[in-house]
PDB file of C-alpha atoms in Angstrom:
ATOM      1  CA  MET A   1       5.670 -18.270  -3.751  1.00  0.00           C
ATOM      2  CA  VAL A   2       7.373 -15.007  -4.638  1.00  0.00           C
ATOM      3  CA  GLU A   3       5.399 -12.342  -6.525  1.00  0.00           C
ATOM      4  CA  LYS A   4       7.246  -9.496  -8.248  1.00  0.00           C
ATOM      5  CA  TYR A   5       5.706  -6.104  -8.998  1.00  0.00           C
ATOM      6  CA  SER A   6       7.625  -3.676 -11.175  1.00  0.00           C
ATOM      7  CA  ASP A   7       7.328  -0.181 -12.622  1.00  0.00           C
ATOM      8  CA  LEU A   8       5.636   1.110  -9.466  1.00  0.00           C
ATOM      9  CA  VAL A   9       5.426   4.835  -8.775  1.00  0.00           C
ATOM     10  CA  CYS A  10       6.266   6.234  -5.345  1.00  0.00           C
ATOM     11  CA  PRO A  11       3.235   8.024  -3.804  1.00  0.00           C
ATOM     12  CA  PHE A  12       5.024  10.074  -1.142  1.00  0.00           C
ATOM     13  CA  CYS A  13       5.723  13.389  -2.842  1.00  0.00           C
ATOM     14  CA  GLY A  14       5.138  15.251  -6.072  1.00  0.00           C
ATOM     15  CA  ASN A  15       8.276  13.960  -7.800  1.00  0.00           C
ATOM     16  CA  LEU A  16       6.533  10.688  -8.745  1.00  0.00           C
ATOM     17  CA  CYS A  17       9.736   8.654  -8.782  1.00  0.00           C
ATOM     18  CA  ASP A  18       9.295   5.412 -10.688  1.00  0.00           C
ATOM     19  CA  ASP A  19      11.053   2.158 -11.592  1.00  0.00           C
ATOM     20  CA  ILE A  20      10.398   0.747  -8.136  1.00  0.00           C
ATOM     21  CA  GLU A  21      10.368  -3.043  -7.953  1.00  0.00           C
ATOM     22  CA  VAL A  22       8.785  -4.818  -5.008  1.00  0.00           C
ATOM     23  CA  THR A  23       8.614  -8.509  -4.195  1.00  0.00           C
ATOM     24  CA  GLU A  24       6.102 -10.234  -1.961  1.00  0.00           C
ATOM     25  CA  GLU A  25       7.162 -13.348  -0.122  1.00  0.00           C
ATOM     26  CA  GLU A  26       5.135 -15.057   2.603  1.00  0.00           C
ATOM     27  CA  GLY A  27       2.809 -12.065   2.764  1.00  0.00           C
ATOM     28  CA  LYS A  28       5.592  -9.533   3.354  1.00  0.00           C
ATOM     29  CA  LEU A  29       6.614  -6.817   0.895  1.00  0.00           C
ATOM     30  CA  LYS A  30      10.275  -6.060   0.227  1.00  0.00           C
ATOM     31  CA  THR A  31      11.846  -3.572  -2.144  1.00  0.00           C
ATOM     32  CA  SER A  32      14.198  -5.220  -4.574  1.00  0.00           C
ATOM     33  CA  ASN A  33      15.081  -2.253  -6.756  1.00  0.00           C
ATOM     34  CA  ILE A  34      14.517   1.362  -5.838  1.00  0.00           C
ATOM     35  CA  ARG A  35      16.879   3.129  -8.220  1.00  0.00           C
ATOM     36  CA  ASP A  36      15.811   6.534  -9.426  1.00  0.00           C
ATOM     37  CA  ILE A  37      13.963   7.344  -6.219  1.00  0.00           C
ATOM     38  CA  CYS A  38      14.633  10.378  -4.017  1.00  0.00           C
ATOM     39  CA  ARG A  39      15.819  10.101  -0.406  1.00  0.00           C
ATOM     40  CA  ILE A  40      12.386  10.979   0.991  1.00  0.00           C
ATOM     41  CA  GLY A  41      10.702   8.321  -1.097  1.00  0.00           C
ATOM     42  CA  HIS A  42      13.363   5.741  -0.261  1.00  0.00           C
ATOM     43  CA  ALA A  43      12.952   6.239   3.488  1.00  0.00           C
ATOM     44  CA  LYS A  44       9.154   6.450   3.415  1.00  0.00           C
ATOM     45  CA  PHE A  45       8.700   3.519   1.039  1.00  0.00           C
ATOM     46  CA  GLU A  46      10.923   1.235   3.122  1.00  0.00           C
ATOM     47  CA  GLU A  47       9.220   2.404   6.329  1.00  0.00           C
ATOM     48  CA  SER A  48       5.695   1.933   5.017  1.00  0.00           C
ATOM     49  CA  ILE A  49       6.085  -1.589   3.654  1.00  0.00           C
ATOM     50  CA  SER A  50       7.891  -2.900   6.739  1.00  0.00           C
ATOM     51  CA  ASP A  51       5.581  -1.299   9.336  1.00  0.00           C
ATOM     52  CA  GLU A  52       3.849  -3.938  11.464  1.00  0.00           C
ATOM     53  CA  ASP A  53       0.767  -1.691  11.701  1.00  0.00           C
ATOM     54  CA  ARG A  54       0.432  -1.484   7.900  1.00  0.00           C
ATOM     55  CA  LEU A  55      -3.135  -2.079   6.766  1.00  0.00           C
ATOM     56  CA  GLU A  56      -3.394  -5.113   4.519  1.00  0.00           C
ATOM     57  CA  SER A  57      -7.114  -5.000   3.771  1.00  0.00           C
ATOM     58  CA  PRO A  58      -9.801  -2.315   3.543  1.00  0.00           C
ATOM     59  CA  LEU A  59     -11.641  -1.383   6.730  1.00  0.00           C
ATOM     60  CA  ILE A  60     -15.082   0.163   7.138  1.00  0.00           C
ATOM     61  CA  ARG A  61     -16.821   1.363  10.269  1.00  0.00           C
ATOM     62  CA  LYS A  62     -19.748  -0.822  11.411  1.00  0.00           C
ATOM     63  CA  ASN A  63     -21.517  -0.076  14.687  1.00  0.00           C
ATOM     64  CA  GLY A  64     -18.682   2.234  15.713  1.00  0.00           C
ATOM     65  CA  GLU A  65     -15.897  -0.303  15.092  1.00  0.00           C
ATOM     66  CA  LEU A  66     -13.535  -0.742  12.161  1.00  0.00           C
ATOM     67  CA  LYS A  67     -14.102  -4.113  10.496  1.00  0.00           C
ATOM     68  CA  PRO A  68     -12.333  -5.781   7.546  1.00  0.00           C
ATOM     69  CA  ALA A  69     -14.260  -5.444   4.284  1.00  0.00           C
ATOM     70  CA  PHE A  70     -14.030  -6.443   0.643  1.00  0.00           C
ATOM     71  CA  LEU A  71     -12.568  -3.786  -1.627  1.00  0.00           C
ATOM     72  CA  ASP A  72     -15.847  -3.317  -3.539  1.00  0.00           C
ATOM     73  CA  GLU A  73     -17.714  -2.755  -0.285  1.00  0.00           C
ATOM     74  CA  ALA A  74     -15.147  -0.213   0.907  1.00  0.00           C
ATOM     75  CA  ILE A  75     -15.272   1.680  -2.402  1.00  0.00           C
ATOM     76  CA  GLU A  76     -19.084   1.791  -2.297  1.00  0.00           C
ATOM     77  CA  LYS A  77     -18.977   3.097   1.281  1.00  0.00           C
ATOM     78  CA  ALA A  78     -16.418   5.775   0.348  1.00  0.00           C
ATOM     79  CA  ALA A  79     -18.553   6.855  -2.634  1.00  0.00           C
ATOM     80  CA  GLU A  80     -21.614   7.029  -0.378  1.00  0.00           C
ATOM     81  CA  ILE A  81     -19.760   9.238   2.110  1.00  0.00           C
ATOM     82  CA  LEU A  82     -18.447  11.515  -0.647  1.00  0.00           C
ATOM     83  CA  LYS A  83     -21.930  11.956  -2.167  1.00  0.00           C
ATOM     84  CA  ASN A  84     -23.287  13.318   1.099  1.00  0.00           C
TER      85      ASN A  84
END
C-alpha cells in the first residue's frame, strides 16, 4: 500500500519551504515532489528520510536504556522533564 502525504513544510531552516510531497511504500519514505525547496532543504530532506538510522518511533529512557514507547507516553515524559 502506498500512502501519499502532501503540502509538507521543510523543517531544516527558517525559509519554511513548502509543497513537499512524500510517499510511503513498504515502510520507506520517498520524496515525490520537492519543487519550491531550497538546496539545503533538498539535500537534508533526502538525507534524513533515507538514513538507515532514522528513528521511526518515540524512545524514552528506562533504567538507563532507550526503549520504544507510544507517542502519548513520550509526550508525557517530555512534559514531565520540562516541568522540572
